[in-house]
Amino acid sequence: QLSSLVGINRQKLKTGFKSVYGNTIYKALREERLEHASLLLMAGRSVKEAAEEVGYANQGHFASRFKEKYGVLPKDYLKTIRSKLEV
């Protein structure tokens, strides 16, 4: 879809994106989604709300991806944020 929107073939888009950004388009989008989710958690959203808002229908899948990126489960990330706000 994206390749037709920008008017180049799919393989060129994938190769060019990876050479410029050092990551695949899929991984870059996933990183953006997870970063947005962390901001939503900081803003007071629940884990379920953050997961749904960034496009994860399955909370377990969201939690495992979040832990891959941040080293903690989203619920623990949320607890840490809330405890820091209480200080």
PDB file of C-alpha atoms in Angstrom:
ATOM      1  CA  GLN A   1       0.000   0.000   0.000  1.00  0.00           C
ATOM      2  CA  LEU A   2       2.646   2.505   1.014  1.00  0.00           C
ATOM      3  CA  SER A   3       4.726   1.845  -2.080  1.00  0.00           C
ATOM      4  CA  SER A   4       1.792   2.673  -4.355  1.00  0.00           C
ATOM      5  CA  LEU A   5       1.083   5.850  -2.368  1.00  0.00           C
ATOM      6  CA  VAL A   6       4.629   7.118  -2.861  1.00  0.00           C
ATOM      7  CA  GLY A   7       4.870   5.793  -6.406  1.00  0.00           C
ATOM      8  CA  ILE A   8       7.833   3.402  -6.191  1.00  0.00           C
ATOM      9  CA  ASN A   9       8.010  -0.342  -6.230  1.00  0.00           C
ATOM     10  CA  ARG A  10       7.742  -2.238  -2.969  1.00  0.00           C
ATOM     11  CA  GLN A  11      11.259  -3.672  -2.909  1.00  0.00           C
ATOM     12  CA  LYS A  12      12.880  -0.289  -3.605  1.00  0.00           C
ATOM     13  CA  LEU A  13      10.885   1.265  -0.791  1.00  0.00           C
ATOM     14  CA  LYS A  14      11.860  -1.474   1.666  1.00  0.00           C
ATOM     15  CA  THR A  15      15.533  -1.378   0.690  1.00  0.00           C
ATOM     16  CA  GLY A  16      15.720   2.411   0.633  1.00  0.00           C
ATOM     17  CA  PHE A  17      13.979   2.784   3.980  1.00  0.00           C
ATOM     18  CA  LYS A  18      16.276   0.286   5.664  1.00  0.00           C
ATOM     19  CA  SER A  19      19.412   1.882   4.211  1.00  0.00           C
ATOM     20  CA  VAL A  20      18.363   5.349   5.416  1.00  0.00           C
ATOM     21  CA  TYR A  21      16.874   4.449   8.812  1.00  0.00           C
ATOM     22  CA  GLY A  22      18.691   1.198   9.609  1.00  0.00           C
ATOM     23  CA  ASN A  23      15.423  -0.561  10.306  1.00  0.00           C
ATOM     24  CA  THR A  24      12.583  -2.146   8.377  1.00  0.00           C
ATOM     25  CA  ILE A  25       9.385  -0.169   7.879  1.00  0.00           C
ATOM     26  CA  TYR A  26       7.513  -2.667  10.050  1.00  0.00           C
ATOM     27  CA  LYS A  27       9.974  -2.359  12.934  1.00  0.00           C
ATOM     28  CA  ALA A  28      10.027   1.435  12.686  1.00  0.00           C
ATOM     29  CA  LEU A  29       6.231   1.564  12.862  1.00  0.00           C
ATOM     30  CA  ARG A  30       6.228  -0.819  15.824  1.00  0.00           C
ATOM     31  CA  GLU A  31       8.776   1.375  17.617  1.00  0.00           C
ATOM     32  CA  GLU A  32       6.616   4.449  17.001  1.00  0.00           C
ATOM     33  CA  ARG A  33       3.541   2.676  18.313  1.00  0.00           C
ATOM     34  CA  LEU A  34       5.344   1.581  21.478  1.00  0.00           C
ATOM     35  CA  GLU A  35       6.782   5.038  22.084  1.00  0.00           C
ATOM     36  CA  HIS A  36       3.313   6.514  21.695  1.00  0.00           C
ATOM     37  CA  ALA A  37       1.955   3.910  24.124  1.00  0.00           C
ATOM     38  CA  SER A  38       4.569   4.865  26.726  1.00  0.00           C
ATOM     39  CA  LEU A  39       3.480   8.508  26.412  1.00  0.00           C
ATOM     40  CA  LEU A  40      -0.143   7.485  26.843  1.00  0.00           C
ATOM     41  CA  LEU A  41       0.760   5.560  30.000  1.00  0.00           C
ATOM     42  CA  MET A  42       2.604   8.613  31.321  1.00  0.00           C
ATOM     43  CA  ALA A  43      -0.491  10.687  30.577  1.00  0.00           C
ATOM     44  CA  GLY A  44      -2.585   8.443  32.817  1.00  0.00           C
ATOM     45  CA  ARG A  45      -4.113   5.948  30.405  1.00  0.00           C
ATOM     46  CA  SER A  46      -4.556   2.355  31.483  1.00  0.00           C
ATOM     47  CA  VAL A  47      -2.527  -0.388  29.837  1.00  0.00           C
ATOM     48  CA  LYS A  48      -5.647  -1.577  28.016  1.00  0.00           C
ATOM     49  CA  GLU A  49      -6.441   1.913  26.721  1.00  0.00           C
ATOM     50  CA  ALA A  50      -2.868   2.527  25.573  1.00  0.00           C
ATOM     51  CA  ALA A  51      -2.667  -0.845  23.819  1.00  0.00           C
ATOM     52  CA  GLU A  52      -5.933  -0.305  21.990  1.00  0.00           C
ATOM     53  CA  GLU A  53      -5.136   3.270  21.029  1.00  0.00           C
ATOM     54  CA  VAL A  54      -1.875   2.294  19.339  1.00  0.00           C
ATOM     55  CA  GLY A  55      -3.507  -0.597  17.502  1.00  0.00           C
ATOM     56  CA  TYR A  56      -2.896  -3.709  19.589  1.00  0.00           C
ATOM     57  CA  ALA A  57      -6.047  -5.811  19.865  1.00  0.00           C
ATOM     58  CA  ASN A  58      -4.240  -8.410  21.974  1.00  0.00           C
ATOM     59  CA  GLN A  59      -2.913  -7.118  25.310  1.00  0.00           C
ATOM     60  CA  GLY A  60      -0.570 -10.072  25.726  1.00  0.00           C
ATOM     61  CA  HIS A  61       1.104  -9.323  22.420  1.00  0.00           C
ATOM     62  CA  PHE A  62       1.327  -5.639  23.349  1.00  0.00           C
ATOM     63  CA  ALA A  63       2.863  -6.500  26.723  1.00  0.00           C
ATOM     64  CA  SER A  64       5.521  -8.752  25.203  1.00  0.00           C
ATOM     65  CA  ARG A  65       6.498  -6.151  22.582  1.00  0.00           C
ATOM     66  CA  PHE A  66       6.543  -3.418  25.228  1.00  0.00           C
ATOM     67  CA  LYS A  67       8.821  -5.531  27.440  1.00  0.00           C
ATOM     68  CA  GLU A  68      11.152  -6.193  24.496  1.00  0.00           C
ATOM     69  CA  LYS A  69      11.581  -2.441  24.040  1.00  0.00           C
ATOM     70  CA  TYR A  70      11.551  -1.135  27.616  1.00  0.00           C
ATOM     71  CA  GLY A  71      12.650  -4.149  29.654  1.00  0.00           C
ATOM     72  CA  VAL A  72       9.515  -4.122  31.823  1.00  0.00           C
ATOM     73  CA  LEU A  73       5.889  -5.023  31.372  1.00  0.00           C
ATOM     74  CA  PRO A  74       3.573  -2.074  30.735  1.00  0.00           C
ATOM     75  CA  LYS A  75       1.811  -2.573  34.097  1.00  0.00           C
ATOM     76  CA  ASP A  76       5.164  -2.294  35.913  1.00  0.00           C
ATOM     77  CA  TYR A  77       6.097   0.728  33.813  1.00  0.00           C
ATOM     78  CA  LEU A  78       2.793   2.297  34.830  1.00  0.00           C
ATOM     79  CA  LYS A  79       3.393   1.508  38.532  1.00  0.00           C
ATOM     80  CA  THR A  80       6.833   3.126  38.341  1.00  0.00           C
ATOM     81  CA  ILE A  81       5.413   6.246  36.726  1.00  0.00           C
ATOM     82  CA  ARG A  82       2.637   6.537  39.298  1.00  0.00           C
ATOM     83  CA  SER A  83       5.017   6.050  42.226  1.00  0.00           C
ATOM     84  CA  LYS A  84       7.312   8.780  40.884  1.00  0.00           C
ATOM     85  CA  LEU A  85       4.359  11.145  40.544  1.00  0.00           C
ATOM     86  CA  GLU A  86       3.382  10.553  44.175  1.00  0.00           C
ATOM     87  CA  VAL A  87       6.800  11.615  45.479  1.00  0.00           C
TER      88      VAL A  87
END
